[in-house]
Amino acid sequence: MAVIYHAESRTFHLYNDAFSYIFKIMDPGIPVHLYYGRKIHDRDAFDYLLETARRPMAVVLSEDRPDLSLEHLKLEYPVYGTGDMRNPALDVRHENGSRLLELLYENHQITAGKSVPADLPGVYTEKDEEAETLALVLRDAESSLQVILYYSVMEEMPVLIRSAQIVNAGQNEIRLETAMSLSLDLPEMEYDMITLTGAWARERHVRRSPLHEGVQSIGSLRGFSSNNFSPFFALAEKNTDENSGTAVGVSIIYSGSFLAEAAADTYHTVRIRIGIHPETFEWHLQPGDSFRTPEAVLVYSDAGLNGMSQAFHTLCRTRIARGIWRDRCRPVLVNNWEGTYFDFDEEKLLAIARCAKDLGMEMFVLDDGWFRCRSSDRTGLGDWIVDTDKFPRGIRHFTDAVHAMGLLCGIWIEPEMVSPGTDLFREHPEWIIHEEGRPMHAGRHQYVLDYSNPDVVDAVFEKISAVLAESRVDYVKWDMNRSMSDVYSMTLKHQGELMHRYILGVYALYSRLIEKFPGILFESCASGGARFDMGMLYYAPQCWTSDDTDAYERQKIQYGTSYVYPLSSMGSHVSAVPNHQLHRSISFKTRADTAYFGTFGYELDLTKLTEEEKAEVRRQICFMKEHRQLIQFGTFFRLRSPFEGNETAWMCVSPDRSEAVIAYYRQTQEVNAGYRRIRLQGLDPDGLYAIEGQTETYYGDALMHAGLLLSDASCGEEKSEEGDYISRLYVLKRIA
Ligand code: GLA
């Protein structure tokens, strides 16, 4: 791994075993991109990659170089207004109204390791050898605006992290209107763009479509990353599939409003941009001030989309997620939400907890409804005082009782919100995001607290700390259930800063709570998976993937989520049937076989299970405890997509390839269907494997190239016994 600077040609070559990223400083000091792709040999110069052409109508850099125009160069951090006609990485307003900038090379530093930007989530290293960082300093001479571009190459992963710091080193105020984390110009447009799109209860469905000339973008203006578009996209070559071909994955370590874009111009080059959404952003820099963008992550894979996802997984799991739970198997839990909704008291919950303990579970999670005035979702948020009708002897009495059973105990909070009818709502209207005199628009009957105001963050910190200290919980489900509207702060000077300051406030509160309660396992949540992003994973190593607990819907959601996020981060529970979101009934087996591929737990009233069902739950929990290390921390491969057909399949392989678990799901039963087989991935080709419950043994190469045969009664004349929504698991062990 290295960041090399070839002084004579003024060329930077950033590389590790997987990729090269090359750019040069071109006179009069413009960083011009030359190459990003599979690692290539280092050379003193790569000038042959600099494509220039005399193009009619171009605005030229200088009269003596009519072939050089910013519009036709590939740029590292472009600005608008001096010749480049594409969307800029940086857009500013000077005091005189001008938006012009001439960002030219000033100097650079190359350092070992990588630090996390202050007040933001980011990628960290544990040893300096894990990464090397280039800080490239550019300056606009006229205004003395400085831009520092950070590039960190990770040693062991095909990952490049980029971000920018904008420093006002001049005498006048400068307003940022756009400050992207990353801009990258690629020389061709023959890509498919893959995005993860959705809505409540159908998060992160995989969409793939060819790039065309023009801008293709996704984003969020909601104040959080959203379930509509995950802050991620991939550009995949046409022939790239799950297991082969080239793909570039682009993401951002951020939880607020974002823009992610691929813009193909009419010369068939593509500009990628990702960062804070400019539509809802501005930032005022007084002389001496600086602004740091969130970090963007670039993953290069020539091992297909699985290769890309595995790199994202390793990064998220080991160098974004933190804390004592990072490397620990996650406790099998029961959550009472779908089991009771708001209709519970201490006795009822303790009965469920006793049952959970008896069945082998490890944690009880008390969901929404434990606090004053919370008999429905219309009120109650903000005061965080226990409801003594439900818990007459206080919250501690309940959590002590759960702990006494030998279970861990968790609690639900939604600290960013306030409901009408609460003391907080009455006493501090100025702490609510809205403009006085204008109507306030509710979402889920509640309003958003103004986390851009440090007083609000302090007050919530005190309240939530008191709850956590009193209850001594081991786990917190931190929910957030509405989009931001009426975006106005009663205390902020510059309103355009509100959305970003809000999310900085959320990060600040997370940081303070983590510091005070380092043993707590945080699970983030936003009406299910509406804030499932890398920013959140820095604070909460797991996230409730979706409010949809139907097994088939979950196969799609978990399949899509796995494009970026590791299984250890995906909250996944077995719920009751008929399912509460779809009213569909899927067998207990398939529900568990789906929920295993995540953190695993139950979300139903366990006291209502039959003895037969209880026996099945016991078996399921034994299975998960035996295999969760492999599932949550092994290498995950998607094998068959629910978005492309009637079947879903995926597998996890242990790091030493001695064990694997394969899951196969079929939606509707077929009659007289074709023969079926599935080619496995990631096994030891020379290893001899046995499948649990079968006598036959197989070499890894046979399972990967000839495949695992799955033909069953639906392939032929026999009547199948299996029906719709079936699942099968295959546990492989290397025996020689
Ligand atoms: C959100 C969450 C659910 C549950 C409810 C409680 O919708 O996603 O899991 O916690 O809130 O109100």
XYZ file of C-alpha atoms and ligand atoms in Angstrom:
748
model
C 0.000 0.000 0.000
C 1.295 3.417 -0.764
C 0.695 6.968 -1.637
C 3.500 7.871 -4.011
C 4.303 11.318 -5.281
C 6.336 11.548 -8.494
C 7.677 15.052 -8.133
C 8.880 15.521 -11.681
C 5.575 14.706 -13.310
C 3.659 15.986 -10.236
C 1.727 12.740 -10.181
C 0.104 11.026 -7.215
C -0.323 7.269 -7.317
C -2.472 5.887 -4.506
C -2.646 2.127 -4.481
C -2.922 -1.117 -2.605
C -3.079 -4.695 -3.911
C -6.552 -4.142 -5.326
C -6.685 -0.722 -6.984
C -4.779 2.260 -8.291
C -6.019 5.837 -8.087
C -3.924 8.292 -10.050
C -4.023 12.027 -10.613
C -1.570 14.727 -11.497
C -1.145 18.399 -10.861
C -1.366 20.164 -14.170
C -0.195 23.692 -14.793
C -1.108 26.099 -13.334
C -1.849 23.730 -10.410
C -5.060 21.908 -11.244
C -5.470 18.349 -9.870
C -6.504 16.281 -12.884
C -7.745 12.743 -12.522
C -6.027 10.072 -14.624
C -7.117 6.634 -13.508
C -9.184 4.659 -11.008
C -9.414 0.903 -11.370
C -7.541 -2.328 -10.881
C -3.997 -1.843 -9.645
C -1.529 -1.043 -12.411
C 2.265 -0.758 -12.386
C 3.668 2.349 -10.905
C 5.541 4.670 -13.272
C 7.232 8.030 -13.036
C 4.514 9.546 -15.125
C 1.105 8.606 -16.475
C 0.724 11.494 -18.872
C -0.428 9.212 -21.656
C -3.694 8.915 -19.729
C -4.313 12.634 -20.011
C -6.801 12.961 -22.833
C -6.999 16.390 -24.328
C -8.742 17.540 -27.454
C -9.498 20.793 -29.128
C -13.243 21.034 -28.859
C -15.348 23.688 -30.510
C -17.037 26.048 -28.068
C -14.868 25.036 -25.129
C -13.729 27.655 -22.645
C -9.980 27.193 -22.676
C -7.526 27.292 -19.815
C -5.209 29.609 -21.696
C -4.959 30.901 -25.242
C -1.761 28.947 -25.951
C -3.356 25.621 -24.991
C -6.583 25.498 -26.970
C -6.804 21.760 -26.278
C -7.127 22.307 -22.535
C -10.483 23.115 -21.073
C -11.760 22.349 -17.577
C -14.917 21.005 -19.164
C -12.942 18.291 -20.916
C -10.502 17.366 -18.207
C -11.239 14.858 -15.476
C -11.109 16.805 -12.264
C -10.528 15.928 -8.622
C -12.606 18.638 -6.957
C -14.302 20.796 -9.570
C -15.847 24.219 -9.159
C -18.358 26.012 -11.313
C -17.786 29.118 -13.337
C -14.267 28.977 -14.722
C -14.754 26.649 -17.649
C -16.157 23.403 -16.272
C -19.815 23.176 -17.209
C -20.702 20.155 -15.095
C -22.081 19.986 -11.555
C -19.422 21.186 -9.095
C -17.980 19.587 -5.986
C -17.699 22.992 -4.374
C -19.827 26.068 -4.817
C -19.330 29.213 -2.744
C -20.553 32.780 -2.524
C -18.031 35.447 -1.764
C -19.131 38.632 -0.046
C -19.372 40.413 -3.405
C -21.744 37.747 -4.707
C -19.150 36.080 -6.879
C -19.045 32.289 -6.978
C -15.698 32.086 -8.744
C -12.793 30.034 -7.489
C -9.476 28.985 -8.921
C -8.315 26.127 -6.715
C -4.649 25.480 -7.353
C -2.146 23.163 -5.737
C -0.358 24.635 -2.751
C 1.289 21.678 -1.025
C 0.594 18.206 0.276
C 1.394 15.842 3.150
C 1.470 12.069 3.186
C 1.039 10.476 6.599
C 0.672 6.966 7.976
C -2.714 5.999 9.394
C -5.997 7.799 9.232
C -7.901 9.935 11.699
C -11.646 10.372 12.037
C -12.931 13.900 11.321
C -13.890 15.784 14.491
C -17.603 15.585 15.414
C -18.379 13.244 12.517
C -18.483 9.479 12.161
C -15.756 7.958 10.023
C -13.342 5.164 9.314
C -10.728 4.622 11.987
C -7.531 2.594 12.121
C -6.146 0.675 15.068
C -2.590 0.771 13.790
C -0.956 3.323 11.538
C 0.092 0.558 9.121
C -3.551 -0.006 8.220
C -3.822 3.103 6.064
C -1.956 5.922 4.446
C -3.433 9.381 4.019
C -2.743 12.102 1.518
C -3.783 15.644 2.381
C -3.733 17.735 -0.770
C -3.913 21.453 -0.115
C -5.420 23.729 -2.768
C -5.860 27.481 -2.543
C -7.836 30.174 -4.261
C -5.388 33.077 -4.375
C -7.990 35.808 -4.682
C -10.018 34.871 -1.573
C -7.442 32.752 0.289
C -9.993 29.959 0.529
C -8.146 26.741 1.169
C -9.432 23.287 0.305
C -7.754 20.240 1.785
C -8.654 17.031 0.019
C -8.110 13.918 2.116
C -7.498 10.551 0.506
C -6.945 7.476 2.696
C -5.933 4.165 1.163
C -6.757 1.161 3.337
C -4.055 -1.481 3.332
C -6.169 -4.623 3.531
C -9.350 -3.520 1.784
C -10.136 -2.296 -1.718
C -11.276 0.934 -0.099
C -10.417 4.588 -0.591
C -11.865 7.161 1.804
C -12.227 10.743 0.679
C -13.362 13.958 2.307
C -12.696 17.671 2.044
C -11.970 20.423 4.486
C -12.704 23.968 3.448
C -10.830 26.669 5.324
C -11.482 30.367 5.119
C -7.943 31.717 5.378
C -8.972 35.096 3.983
C -10.421 38.307 5.402
C -14.046 38.062 4.283
C -16.958 35.776 5.014
C -17.500 32.968 2.519
C -20.724 31.003 2.223
C -20.625 27.386 1.129
C -23.565 26.365 -1.024
C -22.269 22.968 -2.090
C -19.460 21.013 -0.462
C -19.416 17.445 -1.686
C -17.435 14.725 0.030
C -16.295 13.284 -3.250
C -16.266 14.069 -6.916
C -14.739 11.667 -9.386
C -14.663 11.779 -13.177
C -14.546 8.436 -14.992
C -13.627 8.186 -18.666
C -16.499 5.980 -19.862
C -20.235 5.685 -19.344
C -20.887 2.051 -20.226
C -22.113 1.261 -16.719
C -25.254 0.144 -15.001
C -26.177 2.140 -11.948
C -27.333 0.059 -9.008
C -29.305 1.718 -6.238
C -31.206 0.552 -3.172
C -34.635 2.113 -3.221
C -37.778 1.668 -1.193
C -40.152 3.082 1.343
C -41.479 2.143 4.757
C -41.669 -1.659 5.058
C -39.931 -2.234 1.731
C -36.494 -0.815 2.292
C -33.475 -1.252 0.011
C -34.867 -3.073 -3.004
C -32.195 -3.545 -5.641
C -32.629 -1.500 -8.829
C -30.271 -1.660 -11.802
C -30.452 0.464 -14.921
C -28.034 1.606 -17.605
C -26.490 5.046 -17.348
C -27.595 7.447 -20.007
C -26.517 10.935 -20.897
C -27.698 13.307 -18.217
C -27.880 13.219 -14.461
C -29.014 10.160 -12.568
C -29.283 10.889 -8.903
C -30.738 9.732 -5.642
C -30.885 11.567 -2.370
C -32.819 12.669 0.649
C -34.194 16.040 1.717
C -35.789 14.591 4.856
C -33.094 15.363 7.393
C -32.071 11.701 7.538
C -30.739 9.261 5.010
C -34.188 7.679 4.407
C -35.766 4.408 3.386
C -36.436 5.804 -0.087
C -32.824 5.784 -1.177
C -29.920 4.314 0.705
C -26.849 6.606 0.581
C -25.093 4.310 -1.831
C -24.852 3.429 -5.470
C -22.660 1.207 -7.561
C -21.511 1.571 -11.115
C -21.177 -1.898 -12.552
C -19.915 -2.885 -15.948
C -22.547 -4.476 -18.156
C -21.395 -8.039 -17.612
C -20.873 -7.658 -13.876
C -22.945 -10.007 -11.770
C -22.803 -11.103 -8.161
C -19.607 -13.096 -8.604
C -17.654 -11.627 -11.454
C -16.952 -8.385 -13.208
C -16.016 -4.897 -12.157
C -17.977 -2.563 -9.933
C -17.315 0.649 -8.086
C -19.345 1.152 -4.912
C -19.880 4.689 -3.655
C -21.210 5.567 -0.242
C -21.023 8.185 2.454
C -20.570 7.946 6.218
C -23.445 10.230 7.009
C -27.028 10.043 8.264
C -28.503 13.353 7.106
C -29.878 14.658 3.817
C -27.589 13.561 1.030
C -27.147 13.629 -2.723
C -25.535 10.815 -4.701
C -25.224 11.257 -8.401
C -23.760 9.887 -11.593
C -23.847 12.394 -14.422
C -22.856 11.287 -17.895
C -21.976 14.110 -20.252
C -22.387 14.090 -23.986
C -18.757 13.076 -24.416
C -19.568 9.954 -22.424
C -17.535 10.663 -19.349
C -19.208 10.233 -15.980
C -18.964 12.477 -12.969
C -19.752 10.822 -9.643
C -20.669 13.054 -6.739
C -21.737 12.204 -3.224
C -22.167 14.454 -0.212
C -24.523 16.570 1.832
C -27.523 17.541 -0.305
C -26.836 21.086 -1.560
C -30.561 21.862 -1.768
C -30.911 22.084 2.017
C -27.386 23.180 2.852
C -25.381 26.314 3.290
C -22.543 27.074 5.672
C -21.050 30.369 6.656
C -17.303 30.535 7.086
C -16.000 33.555 8.921
C -12.286 34.284 8.511
C -10.431 31.454 10.249
C -13.388 29.028 10.180
C -13.305 25.676 8.496
C -15.844 23.093 7.411
C -15.262 19.361 7.101
C -17.434 17.237 4.834
C -18.513 13.737 5.866
C -16.321 10.944 4.554
C -17.131 9.224 1.280
C -16.200 5.603 0.691
C -15.114 4.225 -2.668
C -14.911 0.468 -3.064
C -13.347 -1.113 -6.098
C -14.223 -4.706 -6.931
C -13.280 -6.951 -9.789
C -14.917 -9.872 -8.017
C -18.450 -8.813 -8.838
C -21.021 -7.295 -6.541
C -20.317 -9.838 -3.815
C -16.702 -8.666 -3.834
C -17.882 -5.079 -3.463
C -20.297 -5.943 -0.658
C -17.717 -7.984 1.231
C -15.396 -4.975 1.265
C -18.189 -2.750 2.574
C -19.027 -5.400 5.197
C -15.461 -5.667 6.470
C -15.134 -1.899 6.602
C -18.454 -1.372 8.427
C -17.945 -4.265 10.808
C -14.327 -3.683 11.757
C -13.396 -0.057 11.082
C -16.638 1.908 11.380
C -18.546 0.046 14.112
C -16.934 0.408 17.526
C -17.293 -0.581 21.129
C -17.407 -3.776 23.100
C -20.194 -5.233 20.961
C -18.345 -4.784 17.693
C -16.870 -8.285 17.632
C -19.372 -10.018 19.883
C -22.138 -12.322 18.779
C -25.388 -10.491 19.278
C -27.776 -11.695 21.997
C -30.892 -13.582 20.905
C -33.654 -11.275 22.051
C -37.379 -10.960 22.408
C -38.892 -7.556 21.703
C -42.456 -6.924 22.872
C -43.525 -4.468 20.135
C -45.509 -6.739 17.814
C -46.360 -8.953 20.800
C -48.169 -6.312 22.827
C -47.920 -2.921 21.112
C -48.951 -0.392 23.807
C -51.115 -2.838 25.688
C -48.941 -4.160 28.502
C -48.015 -3.869 32.137
C -45.105 -5.158 34.156
C -46.725 -8.491 34.896
C -47.511 -9.229 31.282
C -43.974 -8.402 30.203
C -42.385 -10.438 32.956
C -44.437 -13.420 31.815
C -42.992 -12.986 28.316
C -39.494 -12.560 29.764
C -39.812 -15.767 31.822
C -40.881 -17.593 28.723
C -37.976 -16.103 26.785
C -35.525 -17.307 29.391
C -37.065 -20.750 29.412
C -36.734 -20.979 25.622
C -33.065 -20.020 25.636
C -33.213 -16.338 24.751
C -30.676 -13.913 26.176
C -32.315 -10.484 26.252
C -35.685 -8.862 26.773
C -36.287 -5.564 24.965
C -38.959 -3.229 26.272
C -40.198 -1.327 23.234
C -42.341 1.803 22.939
C -44.975 2.570 25.577
C -43.156 2.356 28.914
C -43.318 6.072 29.696
C -45.984 8.491 30.879
C -48.937 9.312 28.566
C -47.919 6.673 26.051
C -51.004 4.575 25.470
C -50.817 5.338 21.747
C -48.367 6.995 19.375
C -50.253 10.302 19.656
C -48.478 11.560 22.733
C -45.828 11.002 25.385
C -42.498 11.644 23.629
C -40.163 14.054 25.343
C -40.557 13.744 29.117
C -39.115 10.245 29.530
C -40.726 9.536 32.883
C -41.849 5.998 33.568
C -45.573 5.233 33.418
C -46.416 4.120 36.953
C -49.719 2.600 35.844
C -47.724 0.086 33.833
C -44.761 -0.097 36.205
C -46.087 0.693 39.683
C -42.754 -0.023 41.312
C -40.713 1.919 38.777
C -38.621 0.927 35.793
C -35.764 -0.365 37.911
C -38.016 -2.886 39.580
C -38.833 -4.277 36.160
C -35.282 -4.313 34.785
C -34.009 -5.851 38.036
C -36.581 -8.607 37.686
C -35.472 -9.274 34.097
C -31.826 -9.266 35.124
C -32.622 -11.599 38.006
C -33.894 -14.119 35.467
C -30.455 -14.112 33.895
C -31.508 -12.069 30.883
C -30.030 -8.870 29.547
C -32.511 -6.049 29.337
C -33.072 -3.369 26.704
C -35.241 -0.289 26.318
C -36.733 1.805 23.484
C -36.277 5.568 23.221
C -37.043 8.192 20.594
C -34.973 11.095 21.890
C -35.138 13.384 18.863
C -38.894 13.953 19.126
C -41.564 15.625 21.195
C -45.323 14.994 21.310
C -48.073 17.479 22.077
C -49.375 17.096 25.606
C -45.967 16.679 27.213
C -44.247 19.037 29.626
C -41.421 19.475 27.150
C -43.848 20.556 24.430
C -45.504 23.098 26.726
C -42.361 24.446 28.316
C -40.038 24.703 25.334
C -41.834 25.496 22.078
C -38.608 27.228 20.988
C -36.858 23.857 21.052
C -39.090 22.498 18.295
C -38.139 22.846 14.646
C -40.747 25.214 13.219
C -41.233 28.884 12.432
C -43.313 30.827 14.901
C -46.497 32.096 13.324
C -46.607 29.424 10.656
C -48.469 26.124 10.955
C -46.490 23.217 12.390
C -46.890 20.028 10.410
C -47.047 16.802 12.391
C -45.658 13.437 11.312
C -46.757 10.389 13.289
C -48.445 13.000 15.535
C -45.071 14.323 16.698
C -42.518 17.075 16.102
C -38.756 17.204 15.719
C -36.561 18.721 18.415
C -34.006 21.262 17.301
C -30.753 19.391 17.773
C -28.855 22.255 16.152
C -29.329 23.954 19.524
C -26.753 22.611 22.022
C -29.137 23.381 24.917
C -31.586 20.846 23.493
C -28.892 18.192 23.194
C -27.793 18.921 26.786
C -31.329 18.644 28.110
C -32.044 15.390 26.277
C -28.709 14.000 27.388
C -29.649 14.652 31.030
C -33.045 13.005 30.659
C -31.919 9.953 28.723
C -28.847 9.502 30.944
C -31.158 9.448 33.950
C -33.296 6.738 32.328
C -30.286 4.613 31.407
C -28.616 5.051 34.781
C -31.797 4.222 36.658
C -32.764 1.231 34.541
C -29.230 -0.153 34.094
C -30.185 -1.487 30.695
C -27.734 -3.349 28.480
C -29.268 -2.343 25.152
C -31.007 0.696 23.682
C -33.213 0.835 20.606
C -32.930 4.461 19.466
C -35.843 5.215 17.183
C -36.603 8.202 14.947
C -39.961 8.207 13.253
C -40.595 11.209 11.060
C -39.180 13.355 8.291
C -38.142 16.884 9.077
C -40.474 19.651 7.927
C -40.976 23.354 8.710
C -37.207 23.505 8.699
C -36.534 26.558 10.838
C -34.649 26.980 14.064
C -35.620 29.584 16.639
C -32.004 29.938 17.771
C -29.853 29.467 14.704
C -28.405 32.470 12.893
C -28.008 30.815 9.514
C -31.034 28.686 8.726
C -29.325 26.854 5.873
C -27.085 25.182 8.435
C -29.976 23.601 10.342
C -30.152 20.160 8.743
C -26.447 19.478 9.003
C -26.201 20.938 12.507
C -29.158 18.759 13.470
C -27.374 15.566 12.507
C -24.186 16.794 14.206
C -26.343 17.190 17.329
C -27.580 13.614 16.976
C -23.986 12.408 16.650
C -22.981 14.500 19.676
C -25.726 12.955 21.802
C -24.789 9.460 20.674
C -21.127 10.168 21.510
C -21.947 11.428 24.980
C -24.226 8.510 25.780
C -21.705 5.995 24.470
C -18.998 7.575 26.562
C -21.144 7.500 29.666
C -22.533 4.011 29.054
C -19.820 2.149 27.119
C -21.334 -1.262 27.828
C -24.657 -0.561 26.127
C -25.430 -2.146 22.776
C -27.189 0.485 20.660
C -29.529 -0.467 17.843
C -30.575 2.423 15.638
C -34.019 2.495 14.079
C -36.151 4.871 12.035
C -39.626 3.426 11.407
C -37.634 0.317 10.603
C -34.661 0.964 8.363
C -35.064 4.591 7.336
C -31.716 5.627 8.804
C -29.704 2.532 8.014
C -26.411 4.091 6.970
C -22.698 4.005 7.727
C -22.930 7.120 9.852
C -25.225 5.389 12.295
C -23.048 2.261 12.372
C -20.251 4.316 13.936
C -22.437 4.733 17.025
C -24.860 1.813 16.868
C -23.373 -1.408 15.478
C -26.814 -2.699 14.539
C -29.971 -1.247 13.042
C -33.587 -2.419 12.884
C -33.689 -3.344 9.216
C -37.402 -2.905 8.584
C -40.771 -2.783 10.323
C -41.756 -5.455 7.828
C -41.253 -8.824 9.503
C -42.881 -10.976 6.812
C -40.273 -13.567 5.889
C -40.539 -13.212 2.110
C -40.461 -9.412 2.248
C -37.510 -9.699 4.615
C -35.616 -11.873 2.137
C -35.820 -9.010 -0.352
C -34.989 -6.346 2.218
C -32.067 -8.266 3.706
C -30.784 -9.173 0.238
C -30.723 -5.488 -0.766
C -29.372 -4.321 2.589
C -26.462 -6.740 2.217
C -25.194 -4.760 -0.773
C -23.537 -2.446 1.734
C -24.244 -3.443 5.314
C -23.001 -6.566 7.121
C -25.266 -9.209 8.612
C -24.072 -8.311 12.116
C -25.758 -4.941 11.619
C -29.160 -6.186 10.450
C -31.829 -6.442 13.137
C -34.012 -9.405 12.167
C -36.822 -11.015 14.165
C -39.291 -13.870 13.887
C -42.824 -12.511 14.258
C -46.310 -13.998 14.519
C -48.601 -15.069 11.680
C -50.689 -13.859 10.034
C -47.964 -11.282 9.630
C -48.933 -7.843 10.918
C -47.800 -5.946 7.823
C -48.985 -8.267 5.038
C -51.419 -10.645 6.722
C -49.509 -13.452 5.063
C -48.774 -16.693 6.890
C -45.378 -18.235 6.373
C -44.155 -21.246 8.313
C -42.243 -20.877 11.556
C -39.306 -22.593 9.903
C -39.038 -20.159 7.000
C -39.507 -17.194 9.325
C -36.568 -18.358 11.445
C -34.498 -19.448 8.450
C -34.795 -15.850 7.208
C -34.231 -14.090 10.545
C -31.056 -16.098 11.281
C -29.274 -13.957 8.673
C -28.976 -10.933 10.912
C -28.910 -10.331 14.641
C -31.860 -12.668 15.360
C -34.655 -12.461 17.851
C -38.393 -12.808 18.298
C -41.067 -10.159 18.187
C -44.263 -11.831 19.363
C -46.085 -12.794 22.541
C -44.175 -15.902 23.551
C -46.801 -16.836 26.125
C -49.205 -17.584 23.273
C -47.012 -20.238 21.670
C -48.148 -23.868 21.717
C -45.863 -26.464 23.288
C -44.988 -27.694 19.826
C -44.033 -24.180 18.740
C -41.987 -23.720 21.881
C -40.035 -26.850 21.092
C -39.366 -25.433 17.633
C -38.230 -22.098 19.079
C -35.829 -23.951 21.374
C -34.332 -25.719 18.373
C -34.095 -22.472 16.429
C -32.258 -20.725 19.235
C -29.827 -23.634 19.575
C -29.170 -23.403 15.848
C -28.509 -19.673 16.012
C -26.236 -19.923 19.021
C -24.240 -22.607 17.288
C -23.899 -20.729 14.007
C -24.110 -17.018 14.777
C -20.371 -16.470 14.885
C -20.189 -17.760 11.319
C -23.318 -15.921 10.186
C -22.613 -12.556 11.783
C -18.855 -12.481 11.225
C -18.226 -14.807 8.270
C -18.059 -13.945 4.574
C -21.475 -13.443 3.017
C -22.310 -14.321 -0.585
C -25.573 -13.607 -2.349
C -26.346 -16.502 -4.669
C -29.804 -15.919 -6.121
C -31.790 -12.729 -6.159
C -35.438 -12.434 -5.113
C -35.625 -9.464 -7.485
C -34.924 -11.692 -10.456
C -37.017 -14.784 -9.881
C -38.930 -17.113 -7.634
C -35.994 -18.120 -5.489
C -33.579 -16.492 -3.070
C -30.294 -17.994 -1.920
C -27.316 -16.805 0.047
C -24.544 -18.275 2.135
C -22.007 -17.494 4.841
C -18.539 -19.011 4.928
C -16.242 -18.994 7.953
C -12.941 -17.122 7.506
C -10.980 -20.413 7.405
C -13.567 -21.916 4.985
C -14.128 -24.912 7.242
C -17.824 -24.187 7.701
C -20.638 -22.694 5.697
C -24.372 -22.186 6.016
C -26.418 -21.981 2.842
C -30.000 -20.747 2.782
C -32.391 -21.462 -0.074
C -35.879 -19.954 -0.195
C -38.640 -20.369 -2.770
C -41.597 -18.053 -2.950
C -44.332 -19.952 -4.761
C -44.398 -23.645 -5.409
C -43.944 -24.697 -9.012
C -45.199 -27.758 -10.841
C -43.105 -29.886 -13.136
C -40.435 -27.233 -13.001
C -36.928 -27.447 -14.398
C -34.100 -29.094 -12.519
C -32.466 -26.867 -9.969
C -28.951 -26.400 -8.737
C -26.997 -23.614 -7.227
C -23.290 -22.934 -7.483
C -21.764 -22.196 -4.111
C -19.056 -19.619 -3.469
C -16.052 -19.074 -1.256
C -15.356 -22.697 -0.279
C -11.973 -24.372 -0.138
C -11.792 -26.043 -3.576
C -9.656 -28.888 -2.219
C -11.647 -29.345 0.976
C -13.977 -32.290 1.376
C -17.291 -31.165 2.844
C -20.138 -33.010 4.490
C -23.636 -31.579 4.598
C -25.257 -31.963 7.999
C -27.956 -34.641 7.893
C -26.646 -36.246 4.693
C -24.173 -39.067 4.163
C -22.742 -37.935 0.829
C -19.568 -35.829 0.844
C -18.489 -33.256 -1.738
C -15.329 -31.429 -2.679
C -15.486 -27.662 -2.457
C -14.670 -27.316 -6.157
C -17.583 -29.601 -7.088
C -20.005 -27.568 -4.961
C -18.729 -24.351 -6.507
C -18.527 -25.469 -10.147
C -20.984 -28.351 -10.555
C -23.214 -26.957 -7.835
C -25.435 -28.102 -5.028
C -28.363 -30.003 -6.519
C -31.702 -28.684 -5.309
C -34.177 -30.505 -7.548
C -37.183 -31.646 -5.562
C -40.684 -32.978 -5.950
C -41.755 -29.928 -7.933
C -39.347 -31.042 -10.682
C -41.367 -33.940 -12.065
C -44.642 -35.754 -11.612
C -44.632 -36.264 -7.893
C -46.768 -33.986 -5.831
C -44.678 -31.705 -3.705
C -45.308 -31.646 0.001
C -43.589 -28.356 0.472
C -45.949 -25.639 -0.744
C -45.273 -21.898 -0.963
C -42.607 -19.916 0.896
C -40.386 -22.839 1.695
C -36.858 -22.621 2.984
C -33.972 -25.012 3.373
C -30.712 -24.604 5.189
C -27.582 -26.577 4.431
C -24.822 -26.664 7.001
C -21.476 -27.598 5.500
C -18.460 -28.781 7.466
C -15.064 -29.476 5.993
C -14.077 -32.957 7.059
C -10.797 -33.349 5.162
C -41.105 2.271 14.978
C -40.151 1.103 15.029
C -40.843 -0.119 15.557
C -41.400 0.170 16.927
C -42.315 1.377 16.859
C -42.755 1.800 18.242
O -42.053 2.117 14.019
O -39.608 0.860 13.772
O -39.982 -1.212 15.600
O -40.355 0.390 17.813
O -41.698 2.485 16.244
O -43.559 2.920 18.190
